[in-house]
Coordinates of C-alpha atoms in Angstrom, one line a residue:
X1 CA 135.4 132.8 119.7
X2 CA 132.0 131.6 118.5
X3 CA 129.5 129.4 120.2
X4 CA 128.6 125.9 118.9
X5 CA 124.9 125.1 118.5
X6 CA 122.4 122.9 116.7
X7 CA 118.7 122.8 115.9
X8 CA 118.2 120.3 118.8
X9 CA 120.7 118.9 121.3
X10 CA 120.0 115.7 123.3
X11 CA 122.1 115.2 126.4
X12 CA 121.4 112.1 128.4
X13 CA 122.7 111.7 131.9
X14 CA 124.3 108.3 131.2
X15 CA 126.1 109.4 128.0
X16 CA 129.5 111.2 128.1
X17 CA 128.7 112.9 124.8
X18 CA 125.6 114.5 123.3
X19 CA 123.5 113.9 120.2
X20 CA 122.3 116.5 117.8
X21 CA 119.4 116.7 115.4
X22 CA 119.0 119.2 112.6
X23 CA 121.6 121.6 111.3
X24 CA 124.8 122.6 113.2
X25 CA 125.7 126.3 113.3
X26 CA 128.0 128.8 114.9
X27 CA 126.8 132.0 116.6
X28 CA 128.9 135.1 117.1
X29 CA 128.2 137.8 119.7
X30 CA 129.3 141.4 120.0
X31 CA 132.9 142.6 120.7
X32 CA 131.9 144.1 124.1
X33 CA 129.2 143.0 126.6
X34 CA 126.3 145.1 127.7
X35 CA 126.8 147.1 130.9
X36 CA 126.9 144.8 134.1
X37 CA 127.1 141.7 131.8
X38 CA 129.8 139.1 131.9
X39 CA 132.3 138.6 129.1
X40 CA 131.7 135.5 127.0
X41 CA 133.4 133.9 124.0
X42 CA 135.0 136.5 121.8
X43 CA 134.4 139.3 124.4
X44 CA 137.0 137.7 126.7
X45 CA 139.8 138.7 124.4
X46 CA 139.0 142.4 125.0
X47 CA 138.8 142.5 128.8
X48 CA 142.0 144.4 128.9
X49 CA 143.3 142.5 132.0
X50 CA 145.4 139.4 131.4
X51 CA 144.6 137.9 134.9
X52 CA 140.9 138.6 134.5
X53 CA 140.9 136.8 131.1
X54 CA 142.6 133.8 132.7
X55 CA 140.2 133.7 135.6
X56 CA 137.2 133.8 133.3
X57 CA 138.5 131.0 131.1
X58 CA 139.5 128.8 134.1
X59 CA 136.1 129.3 135.8
X60 CA 134.3 127.3 133.1
X61 CA 136.6 124.3 133.7
X62 CA 138.3 124.1 137.1
X63 CA 140.4 121.1 136.1
X64 CA 142.5 123.0 133.5
X65 CA 146.0 124.1 134.4
X66 CA 146.3 127.8 134.8
X67 CA 149.8 128.0 133.4
X68 CA 148.7 126.3 130.1
X69 CA 145.8 128.7 129.8
X70 CA 148.1 131.6 130.3
X71 CA 150.5 130.4 127.7
X72 CA 147.8 129.8 125.1
X73 CA 146.2 133.2 125.8
X74 CA 149.5 135.0 125.2
X75 CA 150.1 132.9 122.1
X76 CA 146.7 133.7 120.5
X77 CA 147.0 137.4 121.4
X78 CA 150.4 137.5 119.6
X79 CA 149.9 135.3 116.6
X80 CA 146.2 135.0 115.8
X81 CA 145.4 137.4 113.0
X82 CA 141.6 137.5 113.7
X83 CA 142.2 138.6 117.3
X84 CA 144.6 141.3 116.2
X85 CA 142.2 142.4 113.5
X86 CA 139.3 142.7 115.9
X87 CA 141.4 144.7 118.4
X88 CA 142.3 147.3 115.7
X89 CA 138.7 147.3 114.3
X90 CA 137.4 148.0 117.8
X91 CA 139.6 151.0 118.2
X92 CA 138.4 152.3 114.8
X93 CA 134.7 152.0 115.6
X94 CA 133.6 155.6 116.5
X95 CA 130.4 154.5 118.4
X96 CA 128.1 151.7 119.2
X97 CA 126.0 152.5 116.1
X98 CA 128.7 151.3 113.8
X99 CA 129.5 147.7 112.7
X100 CA 132.5 146.0 111.3
X101 CA 132.4 143.3 108.6
X102 CA 134.6 140.5 107.4
X103 CA 134.0 140.0 103.7
X104 CA 133.4 136.4 102.7
X105 CA 135.3 136.5 99.4
X106 CA 138.0 139.1 100.0
X107 CA 141.5 138.2 98.8
X108 CA 144.6 140.1 100.0
X109 CA 146.4 141.9 97.2
X110 CA 149.0 139.9 95.4
X111 CA 147.7 136.5 96.6
X112 CA 146.0 133.7 94.8
X113 CA 142.4 132.7 95.7
X114 CA 143.4 129.1 96.0
X115 CA 145.8 129.7 98.9
X116 CA 144.7 129.5 102.5
X117 CA 145.5 133.1 103.2
X118 CA 145.5 134.7 106.6
X119 CA 143.3 137.7 107.0
X120 CA 144.8 141.2 106.8
X121 CA 143.8 144.4 108.5
X122 CA 142.5 146.1 105.3
X123 CA 139.8 143.4 104.9
X124 CA 137.8 145.0 107.7
X125 CA 135.7 148.0 107.0
X126 CA 133.8 150.3 109.3
X127 CA 130.2 150.6 108.0
X128 CA 127.1 152.5 109.1
X129 CA 124.1 150.5 110.3
X130 CA 121.5 150.0 107.5
X131 CA 124.0 149.6 104.7
X132 CA 123.3 146.7 102.4
X133 CA 125.7 143.7 103.1
X134 CA 126.1 140.3 101.5
X135 CA 124.4 137.5 103.5
X136 CA 127.6 135.6 103.9
X137 CA 129.6 138.5 105.4
X138 CA 130.3 138.4 109.1
X139 CA 128.9 141.5 110.7
X140 CA 130.0 142.4 114.3
X141 CA 128.4 144.9 116.5
X142 CA 130.2 146.8 119.3
X143 CA 127.4 146.2 121.8
X144 CA 124.0 144.6 121.7
X145 CA 122.1 141.6 123.1
X146 CA 121.8 139.6 119.8
X147 CA 123.7 136.7 118.5
X148 CA 124.5 136.6 114.8
X149 CA 124.8 133.3 112.9
X150 CA 128.0 132.7 110.9
X151 CA 127.5 131.2 107.5
X152 CA 129.2 127.8 107.2
X153 CA 130.6 128.9 103.8
X154 CA 132.4 131.9 105.2
X155 CA 136.2 131.6 105.1
X156 CA 136.6 132.6 108.7
X157 CA 134.0 130.0 109.9
X158 CA 136.6 127.4 111.0
X159 CA 139.1 129.8 112.6
X160 CA 136.5 131.5 114.8
X161 CA 135.2 128.2 116.3
X162 CA 138.6 126.4 116.5
X163 CA 141.2 129.0 117.4
X164 CA 143.6 126.3 118.8
X165 CA 143.6 124.3 115.6
X166 CA 143.8 127.4 113.3
X167 CA 146.0 129.4 115.6
X168 CA 147.0 131.9 112.9
X169 CA 143.4 132.7 112.0
X170 CA 143.9 131.3 108.5
X171 CA 141.1 130.9 106.0
X172 CA 138.9 127.8 105.8
X173 CA 136.7 126.6 103.0
X174 CA 134.8 129.1 100.8
X175 CA 133.2 128.9 97.4
X176 CA 135.9 130.7 95.4
X177 CA 138.7 128.2 95.8
X178 CA 139.7 127.0 92.3
X179 CA 141.1 123.6 91.5
X180 CA 144.7 123.5 90.1
X181 CA 146.0 121.4 87.3
X182 CA 148.6 119.1 88.8
X183 CA 150.7 119.1 85.7
X184 CA 150.8 122.7 84.7
X185 CA 150.0 124.3 88.1
X186 CA 147.4 126.6 86.5
X187 CA 144.0 127.3 87.9
X188 CA 141.0 125.5 86.2
X189 CA 137.4 126.6 85.9
X190 CA 136.3 124.0 88.4
X191 CA 135.9 124.9 92.1
X192 CA 137.1 122.9 95.1
X193 CA 134.2 121.2 96.9
X194 CA 134.0 121.0 100.7
X195 CA 134.7 117.3 100.6
X196 CA 138.0 117.9 98.6
X197 CA 139.0 120.7 100.9
X198 CA 138.7 118.9 104.2
X199 CA 140.1 115.7 102.7
X200 CA 143.2 117.7 101.9
X201 CA 143.2 119.2 105.5
X202 CA 143.0 115.7 107.1
X203 CA 145.5 114.0 104.7
X204 CA 148.8 112.6 106.2
X205 CA 151.7 113.7 104.0
X206 CA 155.3 112.3 104.0
X207 CA 157.6 114.6 106.0
X208 CA 154.8 116.7 107.4
X209 CA 153.0 116.7 110.8
X210 CA 149.3 117.2 110.7
X211 CA 148.5 118.8 114.1
X212 CA 144.7 118.6 113.5
X213 CA 144.9 114.8 113.9
X214 CA 146.5 115.1 117.4
X215 CA 143.7 117.2 119.0
X216 CA 141.8 114.2 120.3
X217 CA 138.2 115.1 121.2
X218 CA 138.5 118.5 119.6
X219 CA 139.4 116.8 116.4
X220 CA 136.3 114.6 116.7
X221 CA 134.1 117.7 117.0
X222 CA 135.9 119.4 114.1
X223 CA 135.4 116.3 111.9
X224 CA 131.7 116.0 112.6
X225 CA 131.2 119.8 112.3
X226 CA 132.9 119.9 108.9
X227 CA 131.1 116.8 107.6
X228 CA 127.8 118.5 108.4
X229 CA 129.1 121.4 106.3
X230 CA 129.9 119.0 103.4
X231 CA 126.3 117.6 103.6
X232 CA 124.9 121.1 103.8
X233 CA 126.7 122.1 100.6
X234 CA 125.5 119.0 98.8
X235 CA 121.9 119.6 99.9
X236 CA 122.1 123.2 98.8
X237 CA 123.4 122.2 95.4
X238 CA 120.5 119.8 94.9
X239 CA 118.0 122.4 96.1
X240 CA 119.3 125.1 93.7
X241 CA 119.9 122.8 90.7
X242 CA 116.6 120.8 90.5
X243 CA 116.3 121.7 86.8
X244 CA 119.8 120.4 85.9
X245 CA 119.0 117.2 87.8
X246 CA 115.8 116.9 85.8
X247 CA 113.7 116.4 88.9
X248 CA 110.6 117.4 86.9
X249 CA 110.9 114.1 85.1
X250 CA 110.6 112.1 88.3
X251 CA 107.4 110.1 88.2
X252 CA 106.6 110.5 91.9
X253 CA 106.7 114.3 91.5
X254 CA 104.3 114.1 88.5
X255 CA 102.0 111.9 90.5
X256 CA 101.9 114.2 93.4
X257 CA 101.0 117.2 91.2
X258 CA 98.3 115.2 89.3
X259 CA 96.8 113.9 92.5
X260 CA 96.5 117.4 94.0
X261 CA 93.4 119.3 92.8
X262 CA 95.0 122.8 93.1
X263 CA 98.4 122.8 91.5
X264 CA 99.1 126.3 92.8
X265 CA 99.2 125.1 96.4
X266 CA 101.7 122.3 95.9
X267 CA 104.6 124.4 96.8
X268 CA 108.2 124.0 95.9
X269 CA 109.3 120.3 96.2
X270 CA 112.9 119.3 96.3
X271 CA 113.8 115.8 95.1
X272 CA 116.9 114.2 96.4
X273 CA 118.7 112.2 93.7
X274 CA 119.6 108.6 94.1
X275 CA 123.3 109.6 94.3
X276 CA 122.6 111.3 97.7
X277 CA 123.4 108.6 100.2
X278 CA 120.5 108.0 102.6
X279 CA 117.8 109.6 100.5
X280 CA 114.5 107.8 99.8
X281 CA 115.5 107.2 96.1
X282 CA 118.9 105.8 97.2
X283 CA 117.3 103.4 99.7
X284 CA 114.7 102.4 97.0
X285 CA 117.5 101.7 94.6
X286 CA 119.2 99.5 97.1
X287 CA 116.0 97.6 97.7
X288 CA 115.5 97.1 94.0
X289 CA 119.1 95.8 93.6
X290 CA 118.6 93.4 96.5
X291 CA 115.5 91.9 94.8
X292 CA 117.3 91.7 91.5
X293 CA 120.1 89.7 93.2
X294 CA 117.6 87.3 94.8
X295 CA 115.7 86.8 91.5
X296 CA 119.0 86.0 89.6
X297 CA 120.9 84.0 92.2
X298 CA 118.1 82.7 94.5
X299 CA 117.5 83.2 98.1
X300 CA 120.7 83.8 100.3
X301 CA 122.1 81.0 102.3
X302 CA 124.3 83.0 104.7
X303 CA 124.0 86.2 106.7
X304 CA 127.5 87.5 107.2
X305 CA 128.4 90.2 109.7
X306 CA 131.8 92.0 109.6
X307 CA 133.1 93.9 112.6
X308 CA 136.2 96.0 113.2
X309 CA 139.0 95.0 115.5
X310 CA 140.9 98.1 116.9
X311 CA 143.9 95.9 117.5
X312 CA 144.5 95.2 113.8
X313 CA 148.1 95.8 112.9
X314 CA 147.1 98.0 110.0
X315 CA 145.4 100.4 112.4
X316 CA 148.1 100.4 115.2
X317 CA 151.0 101.2 112.8
X318 CA 149.2 104.3 111.5
X319 CA 148.6 105.8 115.0
X320 CA 150.8 108.8 116.0
X321 CA 152.7 108.8 119.3
X322 CA 150.4 107.8 122.2
X323 CA 147.2 107.8 120.2
X324 CA 144.6 105.1 120.5
X325 CA 142.1 103.9 117.9
X326 CA 139.4 106.0 119.7
X327 CA 141.5 109.1 119.0
X328 CA 141.7 108.3 115.3
X329 CA 138.3 107.2 114.0
X330 CA 139.4 108.2 110.5
X331 CA 142.2 105.6 110.4
X332 CA 139.9 102.9 111.9
X333 CA 137.2 103.7 109.3
X334 CA 139.6 103.6 106.3
X335 CA 141.1 100.3 107.4
X336 CA 137.7 98.8 108.0
X337 CA 136.5 100.0 104.6
X338 CA 139.5 98.4 102.8
X339 CA 139.1 95.1 104.6
X340 CA 135.4 95.0 103.9
X341 CA 136.1 95.7 100.2
X342 CA 138.6 92.9 100.2
X343 CA 136.1 90.5 101.9
X344 CA 133.4 91.4 99.3
X345 CA 135.9 90.8 96.4
X346 CA 136.8 87.4 97.9
X347 CA 133.1 86.4 98.4
X348 CA 132.2 87.5 94.9
X349 CA 135.1 85.8 93.1
X350 CA 135.3 82.6 95.0
X351 CA 131.8 82.0 96.4
X352 CA 129.6 83.4 93.6
X353 CA 131.6 82.5 90.6
X354 CA 133.4 79.5 92.1

């Protein structure tokens, strides 16, 4: 329903995939195309002709099977709440000068905010152009030539980009999901982070089938997309909480201000803490640790490399059905991390301390 984009996309001829630089984002168009324009993305759902919808979808990839596309199309029209919501909202829009919105933090009556609720029809309102709206609300126009960027913290962000994974149009991550006490079952004052939420989504549970893990390359895109959202949330927190992180006490920041003749022109500087992996302070801390090890233990005698073998039995026994290690990078990464940790413990206990 939405288009996938990034700040800069690099697509080489010799690579089967593409590389991105900058921030990932999703763009959303209008419900209906302009006159004499082709239907794209979300607009295909409102063509009004089932065969025309199938022809449009198959035209983008001639290798897909028409019968499968037809079954998926009927399935989404019947069960996807977002599609049904847009259809009803389109009928309720009196003219092209009105918009519809999906509120970012709306909760259906009688439901808890911590549940992954499916959207309901009363969550859509018809509003007049020019009314003040929250920045995280999704605003859809009936017709125009502009694309609107969907906030990554909106609860419908995931379902709009991955309708086959979230076929009911259920809610994704948003700021107002509260943590629950495992003993009492009561909500706490702490909120669920994006990392906690998507770790829960990707977890394998006894007696349950996690269909997200079976989506192969679509699962890979989803995992990368959501991890960028996790990193964005972390960076946003650091940027908005510089005072709590005591960044004004950092010596480099003081030096930069003192060295500049005009303090008013320094601008707002955001300091990444050492806990943010990959930041300059994090890498500087690693370099300082390495020099401390050399000073205490002496220069290293060995340079050890540790690679992953996709044929490890620990990886193969966790694969589902006909999956390969390429389909399940998450399993491969977890096994590699545990084996690396075991190797480091062995080296420290037996080689360092004898």
